[in-house]
Amino acid sequence: MAASARQGERATSFAMACNLLSQFVRKNGAAAVDLGLGINKVEAEAKTTLPGAEEAGRKETMELFPQSAGLGAVQDAAAPDATREQEKQQLTIFYGGKVLVFNDFPADKAKGLMQLASKGNPVVQNGSAPAAVADTTKVQAAVPVLESSLPAAQADAPKPARANTSDMPIARKASLHRFLEKRKDRLHAKAPYQASPSDASPVKKEPENQAWLGLGPNAALKPNHGL
Amino acid sequence: MSGHLGRAMSFGIPDLALGLVLNYVDDPWDRDAISLVCRHWNRFDAQSRKHVTIAMAYSTTPARLLRRFPCLESLKLKAKPRAAMFNLIPEDWGGSATPWIRELSASFSCLKVLHLRRMIVSDDDIAVLVRAKAHMLVSLKLDRCSGFSTLSLALIARSCKKLDTLLLEESTIAEKENDEWLRELATSNSVLETLNFFLTDIYASPEYLALLVRNCRRLKILKISECSMPQLIDLFRTTETLQEFAGGSFEDYLDQGGQSGNYNNYYFPPSIQRLSFNYMGTNEMQILFPYCAALKKLDLTFTFLTTEDHCQLVQRCPNLEVLEVRDVIGDRGLEVVAQTCKKLQRLRVERGDDDQGGLEDEHGRVTHVGLRAVAEGCPDLQYWAVHVSDITNAALEAIGTYSKNLNDFRLVLLDRQPQITEMPLDNGVRALLSGCTKLQRFAFYVRPGALSDVGLSYVGELSKTIRYMLLGNVGSSDDGLLAFARGCPSLQKLELRSCCFSERAIALAALQLKSLRYLWVQGYLASPTGGELMAMVRPFWNIEFIAAPSQSQPGQAQILAYYSLAGARTDLPPSVIPLHPSV
C-alpha cells in the first residue's frame, strides 16, 4: 500500500533521490550502504565533480540528483537507473458517444496516437481521429476493457436516469446550525409578534459622531433589514 | 539525538552529517522517503522525527506509535469521521482518547505538544496526562472533543506552567464551578500565548478575562465564548501583544438603549490583525473601521450583517488574507472582495439561512457571477470553500484559468433554486481541474444531473495530485464511479454522499483507487445484507457499517472503511457493525 501511494503523488526531488537510494540498496544489498557510494578514495583522485562520477561506471555510482528532477512524472525520474521497460498506462478514448478503455497501453504508442490525432483538423468529421482508432486496434490487438455509451441526454435539460438513493438534505455544519438557531431565538425573544423584520424600528442616525470617522453624511445606515 | 547512533557511516556519509541535514527535513513525505531507504536511515528517522499526525486513530495502536517514534515531541490524533462536524455520526460511535493518553503518559518522554481532534476525552484522561506531563506540556489542543469538564481545565491551569497554547475550540465541555478555571489560568500562568475556547458554551466573566490579559503579557490569540462586548472594552486597552480576537457577543441595540451606542469607546491595540465578533450588527460594524486597513483576517460568519454591510466593511480592508462569511455577502459583496482584497489567500463562504421569510438579506446569494469575480480578482487564493445557489461552466473555467494557486477548493451547490443556469458542469470541472495544478483537496457537492458519468471520469483523469475528495450527488450510474476510480492516483481519503452508486461499484472503486486508505459513504444503493461490500475485503482493510437511525431512513446508513494495522476495533457500539474483520 505504501509503495503505491508513492507512485501517484508528486514527489519532491529529495524524495525521488531517496527513492533511488532505496532501490540501490535493494539491488546491491545492505553491504552497499556501508561500503559507501562512489566516493571512495580511488575515484576521488581521478574525478572531482559529481557529474564526473557518472563515468566511473553505473555499477558503483549513481546519479543522486537526476537533472530531470522536478515536477514531471515520478516514473520518468526513476527511469535512468530503473529498468528499461516500456511505461504502460491506461488509455481512455471518448469518441462519437462511445468510451473505449485499454489497459496497459504502451507510452510510445500513446504518444504516436496523440500526435496523429492533433495533426488532423478537429472540425473535419472523417479526419485522422477514426484512423487513429483503427491504428490502435491494429497495433495493440488489445480488447477494450470497457465500452459504454455516453448518456444521450447530455445536451438536453437532464432528467437523470438514475435510481436516486434518497432525498438527502445537504447537511449543515453544527456550528452554523447553532448560530442560526440562536439568531432565531433572539428575534423571537425581541419581538415574538413581529410580522416581518422590516417592522423593526430604524436606527438613530448620528451624523455628528460619525464625522470624525470620515464616513460623511452618506454613511450607509439604512434601517436594519437584515435583522 | 544523533549522538547515540555512534560514529557510523552510511553511503559514505557520517551519521553526524546525516543528522545535521535531516534536522532541516520536516515535510512528512520527505521523511517517509528517508525512512524507506535502508534500516539505518529508518532508525535515524525514527529517533529524530519530531511530529506525527495520525489521521485515523484506529489505523494503528499506541504501542506501534511508541515502537516507531519513541522520541516524538508532537502528536496530532483524529478519530471521528469528518461527518461528525455535521451531526451525522452517532454519539456513541467511538474515538476515545483513553488508550492513547495512557501510553503517551507512560512513555514518550519528549512529548510536549498534543492535539486531539474529534475525540472523546474524559476528566480521568486529562488527570492521567497532567500527572505525567504537566512539567513538559507546552501545547494542548482538545479540538471538537467532548467528555470533559471545566474541572480538568482548572487542573491544567494549575499544573501546566509552561503551557503557551490551550485550544478547546468547539468542544463540548461540562460546566462546573463557573469560570474558576479561568481565574486559575490567569493567576498560575504567565507564558500563555494562545487561549481559544471559541464556539464553546462555557462561561467566562469579563473580570477573569481582563485578569488573564493583564497577567499573560505574551498573549497573542484570545478566542472566547460569548461574553458581552461592552464589558470587554477595558480588556483591549491593557494588551499590547494581542493579534487575534474572536467571540464575544453584541447585545441588541433595542435592549441596551443608549449604553451600547457608545461605539467610540471600542479600542483595539495596533498589534491586532484578526477579528471575529458574534452577533455584530450594522450599528456595531463601525467599531472596526479604524482597524480595517491593518486587518489580515476577518470572520463575519456569526454576524448579523447585511449584504450592503459586507460591501461597506470589505471595501475598507485591502490587506485581508483570510475572509470568512456566510453567503449573505452575495455576488455584490464578492465583487467588492475581488476589487479590494488582492492579497486574499483563504476565502470561505458558508451556507446561510434557507428561510426566505426575510431573515437573510434578499441580495444574499452567491452565484457564478461572484465566483468569476473572485477568481479574476484574487489570484493568490489557496483555500476556497463556497456555497453557491447557481453556477455555470464558465465560472468553473474562470477558476481554472485564474486561480492557479488553489490547493483546496470546495463547492456546494445549494438546493435553493429549482433550476440551475447550466447543467451539466462537466466541461467546467474539467477546465478547473486542468488549470488548478496544485490542487490537493477538492469537494464537489452538487445535485443529480450536475455532473454526468463523463464528468466524473474527467475528475478521475485530471486529479493527479488530489489527496482528499468529497463528492455529493455526482454521476448517474456505476460506470461513472468506476471510470473515476481508474484515475485519482494520489487519492487517499474519499467521502461520497447522496450518490446513486451500488455497493458493488463502491467496493470495486475502493479496490481500484491506488492510494486510497480511507473511505466514507452515506447515501448509496444498499443491498439488504451489505453483502456486496465484501467485494472489497482485503488484508488490513477495516470495513464498518453504521446502521441507519431507523428503518424508515435506509438511505442514511454509512460505510466507513480504512486501512488499519490494529485489526478490528474493540470498542464498537451497537450502532456500528464490523463487516471485516468481523469480530
mmCIF file of N, CA, C and O in Angstrom, chain A residues 179 183 186-187 190-191 194-205 219-227, chain B residues 250-255 260 263 278-286 302-310 312 326 328 357-363:
data_model
loop_
_atom_site.group_PDB
_atom_site.id
_atom_site.type_symbol
_atom_site.label_atom_id
_atom_site.label_comp_id
_atom_site.label_asym_id
_atom_site.label_seq_id
_atom_site.Cartn_x
_atom_site.Cartn_y
_atom_site.Cartn_z
ATOM 1 N N PHE A 179 -25.593 28.666 15.457
ATOM 2 C CA PHE A 179 -25.671 30.122 15.294
ATOM 3 C C PHE A 179 -27.038 30.535 14.748
ATOM 4 O O PHE A 179 -27.670 31.466 15.251
ATOM 5 N N ARG A 183 -29.913 32.846 16.484
ATOM 6 C CA ARG A 183 -30.417 34.064 15.855
ATOM 7 C C ARG A 183 -31.940 34.072 15.841
ATOM 8 O O ARG A 183 -32.569 35.086 16.141
ATOM 9 N N ARG A 186 -33.177 34.889 19.309
ATOM 10 C CA ARG A 186 -33.039 36.308 19.657
ATOM 11 C C ARG A 186 -34.140 37.134 19.011
ATOM 12 O O ARG A 186 -34.709 38.032 19.604
ATOM 13 N N LEU A 187 -34.451 36.785 17.757
ATOM 14 C CA LEU A 187 -35.503 37.512 17.048
ATOM 15 C C LEU A 187 -36.846 37.322 17.723
ATOM 16 O O LEU A 187 -37.604 38.259 17.925
ATOM 17 N N LYS A 190 -37.033 39.061 21.057
ATOM 18 C CA LYS A 190 -37.129 40.517 20.905
ATOM 19 C C LYS A 190 -38.538 40.945 20.533
ATOM 20 O O LYS A 190 -39.092 41.864 21.084
ATOM 21 N N ALA A 191 -39.115 40.259 19.575
ATOM 22 C CA ALA A 191 -40.408 40.679 19.035
ATOM 23 C C ALA A 191 -41.167 39.468 18.535
ATOM 24 O O ALA A 191 -41.219 39.205 17.336
ATOM 25 N N GLN A 194 -43.791 40.081 15.829
ATOM 26 C CA GLN A 194 -43.403 40.862 14.652
ATOM 27 C C GLN A 194 -43.727 40.085 13.400
ATOM 28 O O GLN A 194 -43.389 38.916 13.270
ATOM 29 N N ALA A 195 -44.342 40.781 12.422
ATOM 30 C CA ALA A 195 -44.720 40.091 11.186
ATOM 31 C C ALA A 195 -43.496 39.872 10.296
ATOM 32 O O ALA A 195 -43.282 38.820 9.736
ATOM 33 N N SER A 196 -42.712 40.936 10.174
ATOM 34 C CA SER A 196 -41.502 40.781 9.366
ATOM 35 C C SER A 196 -40.429 41.692 9.923
ATOM 36 O O SER A 196 -40.731 42.690 10.559
ATOM 37 N N PRO A 197 -39.197 41.350 9.699
ATOM 38 C CA PRO A 197 -38.101 42.126 10.275
ATOM 39 C C PRO A 197 -38.136 43.597 9.884
ATOM 40 O O PRO A 197 -37.600 44.435 10.577
ATOM 41 N N SER A 198 -38.744 43.940 8.781
ATOM 42 C CA SER A 198 -38.728 45.339 8.350
ATOM 43 C C SER A 198 -39.583 46.216 9.254
ATOM 44 O O SER A 198 -39.560 47.421 9.176
ATOM 45 N N ASP A 199 -40.349 45.564 10.130
ATOM 46 C CA ASP A 199 -41.118 46.359 11.095
ATOM 47 C C ASP A 199 -40.232 46.919 12.195
ATOM 48 O O ASP A 199 -40.639 47.801 12.947
ATOM 49 N N ALA A 200 -39.038 46.386 12.337
ATOM 50 C CA ALA A 200 -38.116 46.831 13.396
ATOM 51 C C ALA A 200 -37.847 48.317 13.232
ATOM 52 O O ALA A 200 -37.709 48.825 12.131
ATOM 53 N N SER A 201 -37.759 49.031 14.338
ATOM 54 C CA SER A 201 -37.581 50.487 14.238
ATOM 55 C C SER A 201 -36.215 50.805 13.657
ATOM 56 O O SER A 201 -35.227 50.151 13.971
ATOM 57 N N PRO A 202 -36.151 51.824 12.832
ATOM 58 C CA PRO A 202 -34.889 52.152 12.174
ATOM 59 C C PRO A 202 -33.871 52.678 13.183
ATOM 60 O O PRO A 202 -34.216 53.151 14.240
ATOM 61 N N VAL A 203 -32.635 52.591 12.798
ATOM 62 C CA VAL A 203 -31.525 53.027 13.650
ATOM 63 C C VAL A 203 -31.515 54.543 13.734
ATOM 64 O O VAL A 203 -31.779 55.229 12.772
ATOM 65 N N LYS A 204 -31.138 55.041 14.922
ATOM 66 C CA LYS A 204 -30.995 56.508 15.050
ATOM 67 C C LYS A 204 -29.716 56.908 14.329
ATOM 68 O O LYS A 204 -28.651 56.382 14.603
ATOM 69 N N LYS A 205 -29.832 57.891 13.465
ATOM 70 C CA LYS A 205 -28.630 58.343 12.757
ATOM 71 C C LYS A 205 -27.901 59.365 13.614
ATOM 72 O O LYS A 205 -28.516 60.270 14.163
ATOM 73 N N ALA A 219 -23.005 57.875 5.014
ATOM 74 C CA ALA A 219 -22.737 56.589 5.663
ATOM 75 C C ALA A 219 -23.969 55.705 5.563
ATOM 76 O O ALA A 219 -25.080 56.137 5.819
ATOM 77 N N ALA A 220 -23.775 54.484 5.189
ATOM 78 C CA ALA A 220 -24.921 53.609 4.953
ATOM 79 C C ALA A 220 -25.496 53.100 6.251
ATOM 80 O O ALA A 220 -25.130 52.054 6.738
ATOM 81 N N LEU A 221 -26.405 53.882 6.798
ATOM 82 C CA LEU A 221 -27.072 53.397 7.992
ATOM 83 C C LEU A 221 -28.544 53.275 7.704
ATOM 84 O O LEU A 221 -29.378 53.972 8.257
ATOM 85 N N LYS A 222 -28.837 52.404 6.787
ATOM 86 C CA LYS A 222 -30.240 52.188 6.443
ATOM 87 C C LYS A 222 -30.897 51.412 7.569
ATOM 88 O O LYS A 222 -30.220 50.800 8.378
ATOM 89 N N PRO A 223 -32.213 51.444 7.589
ATOM 90 C CA PRO A 223 -32.917 50.566 8.540
ATOM 91 C C PRO A 223 -32.413 49.141 8.398
ATOM 92 O O PRO A 223 -32.169 48.682 7.293
ATOM 93 N N ASN A 224 -32.231 48.521 9.514
ATOM 94 C CA ASN A 224 -31.542 47.245 9.509
ATOM 95 C C ASN A 224 -32.450 46.110 9.047
ATOM 96 O O ASN A 224 -33.033 45.402 9.829
ATOM 97 N N HIS A 225 -32.567 45.928 7.734
ATOM 98 C CA HIS A 225 -33.435 44.880 7.197
ATOM 99 C C HIS A 225 -32.952 43.496 7.555
ATOM 100 O O HIS A 225 -33.716 42.588 7.697
ATOM 101 N N GLY A 226 -31.649 43.410 7.690
ATOM 102 C CA GLY A 226 -31.086 42.079 7.874
ATOM 103 C C GLY A 226 -31.469 41.468 9.201
ATOM 104 O O GLY A 226 -31.395 40.276 9.392
ATOM 105 N N LEU A 227 -31.820 42.269 10.157
ATOM 106 C CA LEU A 227 -32.127 41.740 11.479
ATOM 107 C C LEU A 227 -33.631 41.647 11.606
ATOM 108 O O LEU A 227 -34.173 41.177 12.513
ATOM 109 N N PHE B 250 -22.521 40.766 20.929
ATOM 110 C CA PHE B 250 -23.165 42.069 20.959
ATOM 111 C C PHE B 250 -24.623 41.876 21.318
ATOM 112 O O PHE B 250 -25.317 41.039 20.750
ATOM 113 N N GLU B 251 -25.069 42.677 22.267
ATOM 114 C CA GLU B 251 -26.492 42.617 22.598
ATOM 115 C C GLU B 251 -27.248 43.454 21.600
ATOM 116 O O GLU B 251 -26.678 44.255 20.889
ATOM 117 N N ASP B 252 -28.535 43.297 21.608
ATOM 118 C CA ASP B 252 -29.334 44.074 20.659
ATOM 119 C C ASP B 252 -29.424 45.522 21.079
ATOM 120 O O ASP B 252 -29.624 45.828 22.242
ATOM 121 N N TYR B 253 -29.294 46.392 20.136
ATOM 122 C CA TYR B 253 -29.376 47.818 20.455
ATOM 123 C C TYR B 253 -30.717 48.182 21.050
ATOM 124 O O TYR B 253 -30.863 49.087 21.826
ATOM 125 N N LEU B 254 -31.732 47.439 20.697
ATOM 126 C CA LEU B 254 -33.056 47.752 21.212
ATOM 127 C C LEU B 254 -33.131 47.538 22.711
ATOM 128 O O LEU B 254 -33.773 48.276 23.433
ATOM 129 N N ASP B 255 -32.401 46.496 23.191
ATOM 130 C CA ASP B 255 -32.472 46.199 24.612
ATOM 131 C C ASP B 255 -31.612 47.147 25.426
ATOM 132 O O ASP B 255 -31.966 47.514 26.533
ATOM 133 N N SER B 260 -24.989 50.648 24.638
ATOM 134 C CA SER B 260 -24.124 50.068 23.626
ATOM 135 C C SER B 260 -24.003 50.975 22.406
ATOM 136 O O SER B 260 -23.391 50.637 21.428
ATOM 137 N N TYR B 263 -20.058 53.501 20.558
ATOM 138 C CA TYR B 263 -19.113 52.732 19.777
ATOM 139 C C TYR B 263 -17.747 53.384 19.737
ATOM 140 O O TYR B 263 -16.775 52.759 19.361
ATOM 141 N N ASN B 278 -19.269 37.883 17.441
ATOM 142 C CA ASN B 278 -20.581 37.238 17.346
ATOM 143 C C ASN B 278 -21.692 38.276 17.381
ATOM 144 O O ASN B 278 -21.662 39.195 18.188
ATOM 145 N N TYR B 279 -22.656 38.065 16.530
ATOM 146 C CA TYR B 279 -23.884 38.863 16.536
ATOM 147 C C TYR B 279 -23.654 40.349 16.283
ATOM 148 O O TYR B 279 -24.472 41.179 16.654
ATOM 149 N N MET B 280 -22.542 40.676 15.642
ATOM 150 C CA MET B 280 -22.296 42.078 15.317
ATOM 151 C C MET B 280 -23.295 42.516 14.252
ATOM 152 O O MET B 280 -23.491 41.823 13.253
ATOM 153 N N GLY B 281 -23.907 43.658 14.484
ATOM 154 C CA GLY B 281 -24.913 44.135 13.544
ATOM 155 C C GLY B 281 -24.426 45.378 12.820
ATOM 156 O O GLY B 281 -23.295 45.831 13.008
ATOM 157 N N THR B 282 -25.284 45.939 12.011
ATOM 158 C CA THR B 282 -24.935 47.096 11.201
ATOM 159 C C THR B 282 -24.384 48.254 12.031
ATOM 160 O O THR B 282 -23.440 48.920 11.636
ATOM 161 N N ASN B 283 -24.999 48.473 13.192
ATOM 162 C CA ASN B 283 -24.551 49.589 14.023
ATOM 163 C C ASN B 283 -23.183 49.374 14.631
ATOM 164 O O ASN B 283 -22.401 50.306 14.756
ATOM 165 N N GLU B 284 -22.908 48.125 15.010
ATOM 166 C CA GLU B 284 -21.643 47.856 15.692
ATOM 167 C C GLU B 284 -20.482 47.782 14.724
ATOM 168 O O GLU B 284 -19.326 47.907 15.105
ATOM 169 N N MET B 285 -20.789 47.552 13.490
ATOM 170 C CA MET B 285 -19.773 47.346 12.473
ATOM 171 C C MET B 285 -18.735 48.467 12.440
ATOM 172 O O MET B 285 -17.551 48.228 12.180
ATOM 173 N N GLN B 286 -19.162 49.654 12.752
ATOM 174 C CA GLN B 286 -18.271 50.819 12.677
ATOM 175 C C GLN B 286 -17.096 50.732 13.633
ATOM 176 O O GLN B 286 -16.087 51.400 13.416
ATOM 177 N N PHE B 302 -20.526 34.660 11.976
ATOM 178 C CA PHE B 302 -21.542 34.660 13.029
ATOM 179 C C PHE B 302 -22.043 36.068 13.337
ATOM 180 O O PHE B 302 -22.366 36.398 14.475
ATOM 181 N N THR B 303 -22.097 36.892 12.302
ATOM 182 C CA THR B 303 -22.594 38.257 12.495
ATOM 183 C C THR B 303 -23.993 38.382 11.917
ATOM 184 O O THR B 303 -24.505 37.480 11.271
ATOM 185 N N PHE B 304 -24.589 39.544 12.163
ATOM 186 C CA PHE B 304 -25.924 39.831 11.647
ATOM 187 C C PHE B 304 -25.855 40.883 10.542
ATOM 188 O O PHE B 304 -26.766 41.686 10.378
ATOM 189 N N LEU B 305 -24.783 40.901 9.804
ATOM 190 C CA LEU B 305 -24.604 41.939 8.789
ATOM 191 C C LEU B 305 -25.365 41.624 7.507
ATOM 192 O O LEU B 305 -25.508 40.472 7.134
ATOM 193 N N THR B 306 -25.788 42.676 6.834
ATOM 194 C CA THR B 306 -26.491 42.525 5.561
ATOM 195 C C THR B 306 -25.481 42.496 4.418
ATOM 196 O O THR B 306 -24.283 42.701 4.628
ATOM 197 N N THR B 307 -25.994 42.290 3.216
ATOM 198 C CA THR B 307 -25.122 42.307 2.041
ATOM 199 C C THR B 307 -24.411 43.654 1.935
ATOM 200 O O THR B 307 -23.200 43.724 1.741
ATOM 201 N N GLU B 308 -25.182 44.717 2.088
ATOM 202 C CA GLU B 308 -24.605 46.062 1.983
ATOM 203 C C GLU B 308 -23.530 46.285 3.048
ATOM 204 O O GLU B 308 -22.471 46.849 2.794
ATOM 205 N N ASP B 309 -23.796 45.799 4.254
ATOM 206 C CA ASP B 309 -22.812 45.904 5.329
ATOM 207 C C ASP B 309 -21.512 45.243 4.930
ATOM 208 O O ASP B 309 -20.422 45.773 5.172
ATOM 209 N N HIS B 310 -21.628 44.042 4.369
ATOM 210 C CA HIS B 310 -20.421 43.334 3.943
ATOM 211 C C HIS B 310 -19.639 44.174 2.938
ATOM 212 O O HIS B 310 -18.402 44.269 3.028
ATOM 213 N N GLN B 312 -19.647 47.445 2.562
ATOM 214 C CA GLN B 312 -19.064 48.588 3.266
ATOM 215 C C GLN B 312 -17.809 48.207 4.024
ATOM 216 O O GLN B 312 -16.817 48.936 4.049
ATOM 217 N N ARG B 326 -20.888 34.285 5.579
ATOM 218 C CA ARG B 326 -21.981 33.444 5.070
ATOM 219 C C ARG B 326 -22.354 33.975 3.688
ATOM 220 O O ARG B 326 -21.928 35.077 3.296
ATOM 221 N N VAL B 328 -24.710 35.468 2.684
ATOM 222 C CA VAL B 328 -25.394 36.768 2.672
ATOM 223 C C VAL B 328 -24.492 37.836 2.043
ATOM 224 O O VAL B 328 -24.982 38.868 1.588
ATOM 225 N N GLY B 357 -38.145 33.941 4.407
ATOM 226 C CA GLY B 357 -39.044 34.881 5.085
ATOM 227 C C GLY B 357 -38.380 36.184 5.479
ATOM 228 O O GLY B 357 -38.920 36.954 6.242
ATOM 229 N N GLY B 358 -37.190 36.410 4.993
ATOM 230 C CA GLY B 358 -36.576 37.712 5.213
ATOM 231 C C GLY B 358 -35.485 37.733 6.258
ATOM 232 O O GLY B 358 -34.958 38.780 6.578
ATOM 233 N N LEU B 359 -35.144 36.564 6.796
ATOM 234 C CA LEU B 359 -34.087 36.570 7.801
ATOM 235 C C LEU B 359 -32.754 36.965 7.181
ATOM 236 O O LEU B 359 -31.988 37.722 7.743
ATOM 237 N N GLU B 360 -32.457 36.433 6.027
ATOM 238 C CA GLU B 360 -31.232 36.823 5.337
ATOM 239 C C GLU B 360 -31.567 37.929 4.341
ATOM 240 O O GLU B 360 -32.672 38.034 3.863
ATOM 241 N N ASP B 361 -30.599 38.713 4.057
ATOM 242 C CA ASP B 361 -30.747 39.793 3.099
ATOM 243 C C ASP B 361 -31.174 39.241 1.739
ATOM 244 O O ASP B 361 -30.675 38.209 1.308
ATOM 245 N N GLU B 362 -32.078 39.937 1.043
ATOM 246 C CA GLU B 362 -32.556 39.376 -0.228
ATOM 247 C C GLU B 362 -31.478 39.365 -1.309
ATOM 248 O O GLU B 362 -31.622 38.701 -2.325
ATOM 249 N N HIS B 363 -30.390 40.092 -1.099
ATOM 250 C CA HIS B 363 -29.300 40.033 -2.082
ATOM 251 C C HIS B 363 -28.279 38.970 -1.699
ATOM 252 O O HIS B 363 -27.254 38.846 -2.326
#
